[in-house]
Coordinates of N, CA and C in Angstrom, one line a residue:
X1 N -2.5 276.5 57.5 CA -2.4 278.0 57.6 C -0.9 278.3 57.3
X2 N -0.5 279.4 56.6 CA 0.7 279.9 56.4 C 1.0 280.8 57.0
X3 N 2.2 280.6 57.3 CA 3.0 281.9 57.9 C 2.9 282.8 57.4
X4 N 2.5 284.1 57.8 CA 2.7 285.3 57.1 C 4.2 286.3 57.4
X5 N 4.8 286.9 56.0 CA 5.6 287.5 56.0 C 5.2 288.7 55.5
X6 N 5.8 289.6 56.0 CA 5.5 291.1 55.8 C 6.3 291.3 54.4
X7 N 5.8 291.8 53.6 CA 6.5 292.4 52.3 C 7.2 294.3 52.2
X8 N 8.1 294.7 52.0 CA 8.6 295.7 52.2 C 7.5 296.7 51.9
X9 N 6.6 296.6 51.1 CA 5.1 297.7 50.8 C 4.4 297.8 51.9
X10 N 4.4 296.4 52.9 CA 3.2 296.7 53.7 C 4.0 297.0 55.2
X11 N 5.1 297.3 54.9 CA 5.9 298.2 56.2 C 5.5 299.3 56.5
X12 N 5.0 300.1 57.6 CA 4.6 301.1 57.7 C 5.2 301.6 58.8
X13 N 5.5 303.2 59.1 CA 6.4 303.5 59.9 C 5.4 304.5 60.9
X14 N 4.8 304.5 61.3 CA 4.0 305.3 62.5 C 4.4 306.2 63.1
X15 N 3.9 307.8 63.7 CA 4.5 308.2 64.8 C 3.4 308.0 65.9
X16 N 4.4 308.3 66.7 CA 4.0 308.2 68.8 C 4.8 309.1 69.4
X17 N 4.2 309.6 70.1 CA 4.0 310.8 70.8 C 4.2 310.1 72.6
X18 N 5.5 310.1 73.2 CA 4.6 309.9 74.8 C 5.4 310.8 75.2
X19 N 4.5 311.4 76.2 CA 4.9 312.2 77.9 C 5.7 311.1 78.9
X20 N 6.4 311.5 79.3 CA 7.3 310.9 79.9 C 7.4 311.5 81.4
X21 N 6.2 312.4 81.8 CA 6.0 312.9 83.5 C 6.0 312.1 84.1
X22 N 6.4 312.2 85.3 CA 5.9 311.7 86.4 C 6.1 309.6 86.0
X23 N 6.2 309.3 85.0 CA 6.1 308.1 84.3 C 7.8 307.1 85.0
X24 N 7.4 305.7 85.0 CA 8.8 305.5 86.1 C 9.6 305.1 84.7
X25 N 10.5 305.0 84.7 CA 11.9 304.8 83.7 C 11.4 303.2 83.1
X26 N 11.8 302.0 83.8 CA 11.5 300.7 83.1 C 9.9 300.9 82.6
X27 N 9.0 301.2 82.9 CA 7.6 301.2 82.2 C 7.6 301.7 81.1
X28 N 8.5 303.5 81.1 CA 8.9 304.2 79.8 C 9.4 303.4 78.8
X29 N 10.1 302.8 79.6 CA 11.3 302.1 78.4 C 10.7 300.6 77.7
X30 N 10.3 299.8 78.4 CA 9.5 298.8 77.6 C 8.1 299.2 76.4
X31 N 7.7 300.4 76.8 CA 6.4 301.0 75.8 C 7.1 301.2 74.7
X32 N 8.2 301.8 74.8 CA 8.6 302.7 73.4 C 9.6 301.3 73.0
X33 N 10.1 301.0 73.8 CA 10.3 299.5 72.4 C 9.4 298.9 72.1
X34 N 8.3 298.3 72.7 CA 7.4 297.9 72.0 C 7.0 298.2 70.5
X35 N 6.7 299.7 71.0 CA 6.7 300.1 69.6 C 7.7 300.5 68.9
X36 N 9.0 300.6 69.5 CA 10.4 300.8 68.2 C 10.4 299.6 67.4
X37 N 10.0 298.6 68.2 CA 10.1 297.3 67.1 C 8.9 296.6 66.5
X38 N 7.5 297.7 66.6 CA 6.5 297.3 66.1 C 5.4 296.4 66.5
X39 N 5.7 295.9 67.7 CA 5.1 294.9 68.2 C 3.4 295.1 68.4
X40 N 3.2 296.5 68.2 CA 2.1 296.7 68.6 C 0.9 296.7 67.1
X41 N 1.7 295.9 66.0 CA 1.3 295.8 64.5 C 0.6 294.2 64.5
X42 N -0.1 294.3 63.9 CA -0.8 292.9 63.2 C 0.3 292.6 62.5
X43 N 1.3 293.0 61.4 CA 2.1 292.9 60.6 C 3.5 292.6 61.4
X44 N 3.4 292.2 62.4 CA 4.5 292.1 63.5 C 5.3 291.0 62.7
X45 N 6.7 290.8 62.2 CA 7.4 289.5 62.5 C 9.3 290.4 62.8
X46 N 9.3 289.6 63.5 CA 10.6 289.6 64.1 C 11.9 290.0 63.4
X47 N 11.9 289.1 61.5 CA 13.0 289.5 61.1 C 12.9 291.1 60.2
X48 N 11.9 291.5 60.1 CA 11.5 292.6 59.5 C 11.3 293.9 60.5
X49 N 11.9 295.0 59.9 CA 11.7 296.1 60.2 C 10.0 297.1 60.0
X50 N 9.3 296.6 60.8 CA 7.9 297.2 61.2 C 7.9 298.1 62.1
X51 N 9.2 298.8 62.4 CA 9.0 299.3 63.8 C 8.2 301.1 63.6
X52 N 8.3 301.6 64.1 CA 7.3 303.2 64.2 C 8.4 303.9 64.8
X53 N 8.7 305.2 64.5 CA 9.3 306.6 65.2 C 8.5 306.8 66.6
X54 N 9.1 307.2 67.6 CA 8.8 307.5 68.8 C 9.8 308.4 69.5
X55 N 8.4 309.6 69.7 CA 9.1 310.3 70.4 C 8.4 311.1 72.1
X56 N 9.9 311.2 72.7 CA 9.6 311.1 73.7 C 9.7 312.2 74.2
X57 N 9.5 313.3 74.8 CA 9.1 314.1 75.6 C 8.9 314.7 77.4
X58 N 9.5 315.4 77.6 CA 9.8 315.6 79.0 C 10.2 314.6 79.6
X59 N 11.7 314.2 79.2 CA 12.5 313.0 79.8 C 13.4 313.7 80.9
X60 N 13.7 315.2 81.1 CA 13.9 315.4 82.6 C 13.2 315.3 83.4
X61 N 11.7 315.1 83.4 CA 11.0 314.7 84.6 C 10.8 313.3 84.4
X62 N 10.9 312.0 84.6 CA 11.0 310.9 84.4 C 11.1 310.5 86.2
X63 N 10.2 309.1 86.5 CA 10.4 308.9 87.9 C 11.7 307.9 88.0
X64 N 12.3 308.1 89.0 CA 13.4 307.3 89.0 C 12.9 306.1 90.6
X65 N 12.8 305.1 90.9 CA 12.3 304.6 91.8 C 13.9 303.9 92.4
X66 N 13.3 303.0 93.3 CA 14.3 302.7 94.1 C 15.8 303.4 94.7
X67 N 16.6 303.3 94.6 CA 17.9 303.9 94.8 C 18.7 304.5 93.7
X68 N 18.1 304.7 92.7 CA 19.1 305.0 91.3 C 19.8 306.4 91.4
X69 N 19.7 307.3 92.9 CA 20.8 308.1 92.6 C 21.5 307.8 92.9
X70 N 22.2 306.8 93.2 CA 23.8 306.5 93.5 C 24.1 305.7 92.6
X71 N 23.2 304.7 91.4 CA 23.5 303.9 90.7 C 24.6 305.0 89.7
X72 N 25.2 304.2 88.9 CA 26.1 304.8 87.8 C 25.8 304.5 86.3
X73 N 25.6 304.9 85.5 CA 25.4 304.6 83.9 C 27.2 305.0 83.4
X74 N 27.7 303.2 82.7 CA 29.3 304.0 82.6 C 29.1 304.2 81.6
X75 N 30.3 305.0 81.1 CA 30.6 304.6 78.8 C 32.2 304.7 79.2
X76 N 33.0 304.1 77.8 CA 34.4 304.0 78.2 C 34.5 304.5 76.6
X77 N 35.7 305.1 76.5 CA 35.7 305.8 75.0 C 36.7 304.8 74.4
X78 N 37.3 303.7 75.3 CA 38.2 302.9 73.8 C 39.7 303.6 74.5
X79 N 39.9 304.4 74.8 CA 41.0 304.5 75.2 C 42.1 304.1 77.0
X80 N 43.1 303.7 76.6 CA 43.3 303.3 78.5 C 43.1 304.5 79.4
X81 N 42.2 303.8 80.3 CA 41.8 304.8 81.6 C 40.7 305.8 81.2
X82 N 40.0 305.0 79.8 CA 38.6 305.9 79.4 C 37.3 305.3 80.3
X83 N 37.2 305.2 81.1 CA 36.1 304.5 81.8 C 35.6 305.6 82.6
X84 N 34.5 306.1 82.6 CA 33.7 307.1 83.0 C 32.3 306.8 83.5
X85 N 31.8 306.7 84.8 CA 30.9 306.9 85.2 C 30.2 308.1 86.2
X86 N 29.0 308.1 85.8 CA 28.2 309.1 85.9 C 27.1 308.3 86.8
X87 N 26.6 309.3 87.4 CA 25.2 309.2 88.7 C 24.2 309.4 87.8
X88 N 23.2 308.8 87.7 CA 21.2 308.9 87.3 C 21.1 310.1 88.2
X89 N 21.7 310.6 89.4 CA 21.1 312.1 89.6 C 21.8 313.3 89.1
X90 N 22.9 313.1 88.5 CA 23.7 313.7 87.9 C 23.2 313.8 86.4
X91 N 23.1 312.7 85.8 CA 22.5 312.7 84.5 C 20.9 313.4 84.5
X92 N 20.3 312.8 85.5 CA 19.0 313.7 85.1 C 19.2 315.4 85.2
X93 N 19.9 316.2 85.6 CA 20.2 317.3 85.7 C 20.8 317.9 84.2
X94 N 21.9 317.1 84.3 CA 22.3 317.4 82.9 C 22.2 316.7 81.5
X95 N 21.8 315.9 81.4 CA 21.4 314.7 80.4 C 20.7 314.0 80.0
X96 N 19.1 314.1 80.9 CA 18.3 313.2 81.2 C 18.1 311.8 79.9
X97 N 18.4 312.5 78.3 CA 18.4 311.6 77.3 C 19.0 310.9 77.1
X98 N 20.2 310.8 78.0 CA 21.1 309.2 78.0 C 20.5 308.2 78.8
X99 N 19.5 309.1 80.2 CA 19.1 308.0 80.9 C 18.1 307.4 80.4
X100 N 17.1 307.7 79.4 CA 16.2 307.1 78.3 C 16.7 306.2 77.4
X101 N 17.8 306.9 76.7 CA 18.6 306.0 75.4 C 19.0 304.9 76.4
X102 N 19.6 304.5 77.0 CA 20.2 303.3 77.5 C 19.4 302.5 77.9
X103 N 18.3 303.0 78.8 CA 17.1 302.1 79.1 C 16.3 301.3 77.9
X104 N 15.9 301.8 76.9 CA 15.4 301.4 75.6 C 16.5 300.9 75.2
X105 N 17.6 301.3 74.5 CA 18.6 300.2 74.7 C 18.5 298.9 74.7
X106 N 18.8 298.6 76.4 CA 18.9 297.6 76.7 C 17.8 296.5 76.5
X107 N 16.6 297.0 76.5 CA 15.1 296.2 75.9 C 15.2 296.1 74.6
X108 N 16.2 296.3 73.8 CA 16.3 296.0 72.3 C 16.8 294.9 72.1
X109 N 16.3 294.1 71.2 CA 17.2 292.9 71.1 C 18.7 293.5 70.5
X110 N 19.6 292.3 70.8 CA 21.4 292.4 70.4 C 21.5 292.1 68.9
X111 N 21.1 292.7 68.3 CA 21.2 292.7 66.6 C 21.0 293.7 66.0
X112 N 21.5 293.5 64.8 CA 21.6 294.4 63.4 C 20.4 295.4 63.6
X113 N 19.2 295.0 63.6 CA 18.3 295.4 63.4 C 17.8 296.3 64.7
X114 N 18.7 295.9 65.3 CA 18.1 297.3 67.0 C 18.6 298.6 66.7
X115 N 19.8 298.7 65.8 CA 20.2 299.9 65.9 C 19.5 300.6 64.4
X116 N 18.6 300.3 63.5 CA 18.0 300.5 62.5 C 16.5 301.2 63.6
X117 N 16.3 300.3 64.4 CA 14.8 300.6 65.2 C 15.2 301.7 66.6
X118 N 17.0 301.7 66.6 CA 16.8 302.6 68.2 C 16.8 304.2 66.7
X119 N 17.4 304.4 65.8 CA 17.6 305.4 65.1 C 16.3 305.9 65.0
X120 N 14.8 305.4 65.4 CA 14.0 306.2 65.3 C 13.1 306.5 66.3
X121 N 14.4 306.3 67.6 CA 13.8 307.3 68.9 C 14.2 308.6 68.9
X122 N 13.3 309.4 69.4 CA 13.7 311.0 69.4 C 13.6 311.4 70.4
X123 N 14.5 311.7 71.4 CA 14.4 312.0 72.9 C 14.4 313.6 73.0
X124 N 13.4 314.5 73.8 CA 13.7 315.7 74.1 C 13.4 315.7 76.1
X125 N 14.3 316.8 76.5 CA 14.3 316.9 77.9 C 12.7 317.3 78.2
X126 N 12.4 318.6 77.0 CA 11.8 319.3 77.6 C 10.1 318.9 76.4
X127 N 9.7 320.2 76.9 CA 7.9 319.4 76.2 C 8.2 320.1 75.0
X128 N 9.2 320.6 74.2 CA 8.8 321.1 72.9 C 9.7 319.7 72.1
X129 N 9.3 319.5 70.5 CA 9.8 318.9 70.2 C 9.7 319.0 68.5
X130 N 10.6 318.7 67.5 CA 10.8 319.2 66.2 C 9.9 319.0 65.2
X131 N 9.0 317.0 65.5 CA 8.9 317.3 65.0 C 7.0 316.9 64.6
X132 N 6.2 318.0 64.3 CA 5.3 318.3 64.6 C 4.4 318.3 62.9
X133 N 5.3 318.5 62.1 CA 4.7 318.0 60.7 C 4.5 316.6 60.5
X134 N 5.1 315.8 61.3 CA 4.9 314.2 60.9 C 3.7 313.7 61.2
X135 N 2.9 314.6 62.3 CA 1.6 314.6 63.4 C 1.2 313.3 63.8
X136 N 2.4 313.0 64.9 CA 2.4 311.8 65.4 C 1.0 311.5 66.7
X137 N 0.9 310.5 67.0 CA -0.2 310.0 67.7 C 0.5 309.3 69.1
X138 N -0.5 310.6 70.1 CA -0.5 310.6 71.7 C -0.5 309.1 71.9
X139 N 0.4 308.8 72.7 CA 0.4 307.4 73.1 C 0.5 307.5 74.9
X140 N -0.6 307.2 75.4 CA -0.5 307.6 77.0 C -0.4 305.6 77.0
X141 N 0.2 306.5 78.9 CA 1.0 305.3 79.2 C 0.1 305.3 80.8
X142 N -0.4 304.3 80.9 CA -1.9 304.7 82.1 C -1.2 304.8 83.7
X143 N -0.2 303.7 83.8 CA 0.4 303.3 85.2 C 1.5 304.7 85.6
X144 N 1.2 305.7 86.4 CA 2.7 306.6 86.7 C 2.7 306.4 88.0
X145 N 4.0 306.9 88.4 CA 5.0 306.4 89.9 C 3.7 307.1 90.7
X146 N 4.0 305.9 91.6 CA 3.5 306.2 92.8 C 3.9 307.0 93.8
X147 N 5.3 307.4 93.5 CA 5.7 308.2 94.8 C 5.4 309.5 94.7
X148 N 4.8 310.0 93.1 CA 4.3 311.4 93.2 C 3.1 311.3 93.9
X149 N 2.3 310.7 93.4 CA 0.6 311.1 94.3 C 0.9 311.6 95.4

């Protein structure tokens, strides 16, 4: 049996659509790489770009579990004494799309090719979103936080 390699023709770029309610952050974040990197393809291999656009929607309501309002998400801009950290209760108020981008992020693999597959996340806070001619496909996510029920 031979290995199968994907050929640049049979790359296909998909949309997905998830709700991000009530949904806990690490569950969010492993689905939508999944599919930023295609995994959810027959045509799946590793060194090739198979991955799908994903977009995400109502990422200020997002569950945050355990203790994460006191956790910090830093960035440092490169310059001395640019070290800046911020609170997950702070961010979700005013940012909630960094608390998404970093979570996916981090579930990316460390190569060339993550930042080719993170460029086709589209994070919105709220339930509207741009882009509605691509007519991407609902992707529910079955398990949400328990602490709402």
């Amino acid at each position: 049996m031979k290995t199968f390699t994907p050929k640049p023709a049979d790359l296909t770029h998909d949309w997905y659509i998830i709700d991000a309610t009530n949904v806990v952050l690490g569950r969010l974040a492993t689905q939508a790489a999944v599919l930023l990197r295609g995994k959810n393809k027959a045509t799946y291999a590793p060194h090739a770009d198979s991955g799908n656009h994903v977009i995400i929607i109502n990422a200020a309501k997002i569950a945050l579990t355990g203790n994460k309002t006191g956790k910090l998400l830093y960035t440092h801009s490169g310059r001395p004494g640019g070290l800046r950290g911020d609170s997950y209760a702070d961010l979700l108020r005013r940012n909630p799309d960094r608390i998404v981008l970093s979570a996916v992020k981090g579930m990316l693999p460390k190569n060339r090719l993550s930042k080719v597959q993170l460029d086709r996340l589209h994070i919105f806070a709220g339930a509207e979103h741009t882009h509605t001619p691509q007519k991407p496909q609902v992707f529910e996510i079955d398990q949400v936080s328990q602490q709402v029920k």
